[in-house]
């Protein structure tokens, strides 16, 4: 149990170090808005698809077709429930018409 906690602590420290380096780089003006946009494009268009492909291609065992359909069905069902909850809450809380869409989006995709 202690070894597990140490591993978690090391991961948290690593994440805080990465955030700290990013914060420092922004404060020292090594990064600007254009850099942020380009980095976001790099992560979304290249790194993320590469990570997805890498995880699928290196998997030793793929899930069964039943598990895939079950996962898809549960995700669709949970999204439908969240859409209904968001719609109900915006009406119940009497959110003004111009703001309802934003509140519904926040509730569904929090």
Short mmCIF file of C-alpha atoms in Angstrom, two decimals:
data_model
loop_
_atom_site.label_atom_id
_atom_site.label_comp_id
_atom_site.label_asym_id
_atom_site.label_seq_id
_atom_site.Cartn_x
_atom_site.Cartn_y
_atom_site.Cartn_z
CA UNK A 1 0.00 0.00 0.00
CA UNK A 2 2.81 2.42 0.82
CA UNK A 3 4.56 1.73 -2.51
CA UNK A 4 1.32 2.60 -4.31
CA UNK A 5 1.03 5.90 -2.45
CA UNK A 6 4.64 6.77 -3.27
CA UNK A 7 3.97 6.12 -6.96
CA UNK A 8 0.89 8.36 -6.88
CA UNK A 9 2.84 11.07 -5.07
CA UNK A 10 5.61 10.90 -7.69
CA UNK A 11 3.06 11.29 -10.49
CA UNK A 12 1.48 14.30 -8.79
CA UNK A 13 4.87 15.93 -8.26
CA UNK A 14 5.70 15.35 -11.94
CA UNK A 15 2.44 16.97 -13.03
CA UNK A 16 3.03 19.96 -10.75
CA UNK A 17 6.55 20.33 -12.16
CA UNK A 18 5.20 20.37 -15.72
CA UNK A 19 2.57 22.96 -14.77
CA UNK A 20 5.23 25.02 -12.99
CA UNK A 21 7.53 25.01 -16.02
CA UNK A 22 4.63 26.09 -18.25
CA UNK A 23 3.65 28.85 -15.84
CA UNK A 24 7.24 30.07 -15.61
CA UNK A 25 7.66 30.04 -19.39
CA UNK A 26 4.50 32.08 -19.80
CA UNK A 27 5.57 34.58 -17.13
CA UNK A 28 9.04 34.92 -18.68
CA UNK A 29 7.35 35.45 -22.08
CA UNK A 30 8.86 32.41 -23.76
CA UNK A 31 5.30 31.58 -24.80
CA UNK A 32 2.73 33.91 -26.35
CA UNK A 33 -0.78 33.52 -27.77
CA UNK A 34 0.51 32.33 -31.15
CA UNK A 35 2.65 29.68 -29.46
CA UNK A 36 -0.36 28.54 -27.42
CA UNK A 37 -2.45 28.17 -30.59
CA UNK A 38 0.26 26.23 -32.40
CA UNK A 39 0.89 23.97 -29.40
CA UNK A 40 -2.82 23.22 -29.15
CA UNK A 41 -2.91 22.33 -32.86
CA UNK A 42 0.10 20.06 -32.41
CA UNK A 43 -1.44 18.24 -29.47
CA UNK A 44 -4.92 17.86 -30.99
CA UNK A 45 -3.92 17.04 -34.58
CA UNK A 46 -0.73 15.01 -34.14
CA UNK A 47 0.02 13.91 -30.57
CA UNK A 48 -3.46 12.76 -29.54
CA UNK A 49 -4.17 10.66 -32.67
CA UNK A 50 -0.67 9.20 -32.37
CA UNK A 51 -1.29 8.21 -28.76
CA UNK A 52 -4.61 6.60 -29.69
CA UNK A 53 -3.02 4.63 -32.52
CA UNK A 54 -0.10 3.65 -30.34
CA UNK A 55 -2.33 2.33 -27.59
CA UNK A 56 -4.46 0.33 -30.03
CA UNK A 57 -1.54 -1.07 -32.01
CA UNK A 58 0.41 -2.17 -28.93
CA UNK A 59 -2.58 -3.78 -27.17
CA UNK A 60 -2.10 -7.47 -26.55
CA UNK A 61 -5.83 -8.15 -26.39
CA UNK A 62 -8.66 -6.13 -27.88
CA UNK A 63 -12.09 -5.93 -26.24
CA UNK A 64 -14.80 -8.19 -27.59
CA UNK A 65 -17.47 -6.88 -29.92
CA UNK A 66 -20.02 -7.21 -27.11
CA UNK A 67 -17.91 -5.00 -24.83
CA UNK A 68 -17.52 -2.37 -27.55
CA UNK A 69 -21.28 -2.25 -28.22
CA UNK A 70 -22.02 -2.15 -24.49
CA UNK A 71 -19.60 0.75 -24.01
CA UNK A 72 -21.09 2.61 -26.98
CA UNK A 73 -24.62 2.05 -25.71
CA UNK A 74 -23.78 3.21 -22.19
CA UNK A 75 -22.05 6.34 -23.47
CA UNK A 76 -25.02 7.24 -25.71
CA UNK A 77 -27.45 6.59 -22.84
CA UNK A 78 -25.44 8.70 -20.39
CA UNK A 79 -25.27 11.56 -22.89
CA UNK A 80 -29.03 11.43 -23.43
CA UNK A 81 -29.61 11.48 -19.67
CA UNK A 82 -27.27 14.46 -19.27
CA UNK A 83 -29.02 16.34 -22.10
CA UNK A 84 -32.37 15.79 -20.36
CA UNK A 85 -30.97 16.82 -16.97
CA UNK A 86 -29.39 19.95 -18.45
CA UNK A 87 -32.62 20.90 -20.19
CA UNK A 88 -34.61 20.40 -17.00
CA UNK A 89 -32.19 22.31 -14.78
CA UNK A 90 -32.08 25.35 -17.06
CA UNK A 91 -35.87 25.52 -16.99
CA UNK A 92 -36.07 24.81 -13.25
CA UNK A 93 -33.47 27.45 -12.38
CA UNK A 94 -35.13 29.98 -14.73
CA UNK A 95 -31.95 30.74 -16.64
CA UNK A 96 -32.53 33.60 -19.14
CA UNK A 97 -33.10 32.54 -22.76
CA UNK A 98 -29.80 33.94 -24.03
CA UNK A 99 -27.78 31.97 -21.47
CA UNK A 100 -29.56 28.60 -21.51
CA UNK A 101 -27.38 27.13 -24.23
CA UNK A 102 -24.19 27.90 -22.36
CA UNK A 103 -25.54 26.44 -19.12
CA UNK A 104 -26.76 23.31 -20.91
CA UNK A 105 -23.36 22.88 -22.52
CA UNK A 106 -21.62 23.26 -19.16
CA UNK A 107 -23.90 20.71 -17.55
CA UNK A 108 -23.52 18.17 -20.35
CA UNK A 109 -19.82 18.50 -21.00
CA UNK A 110 -18.44 19.52 -17.63
#
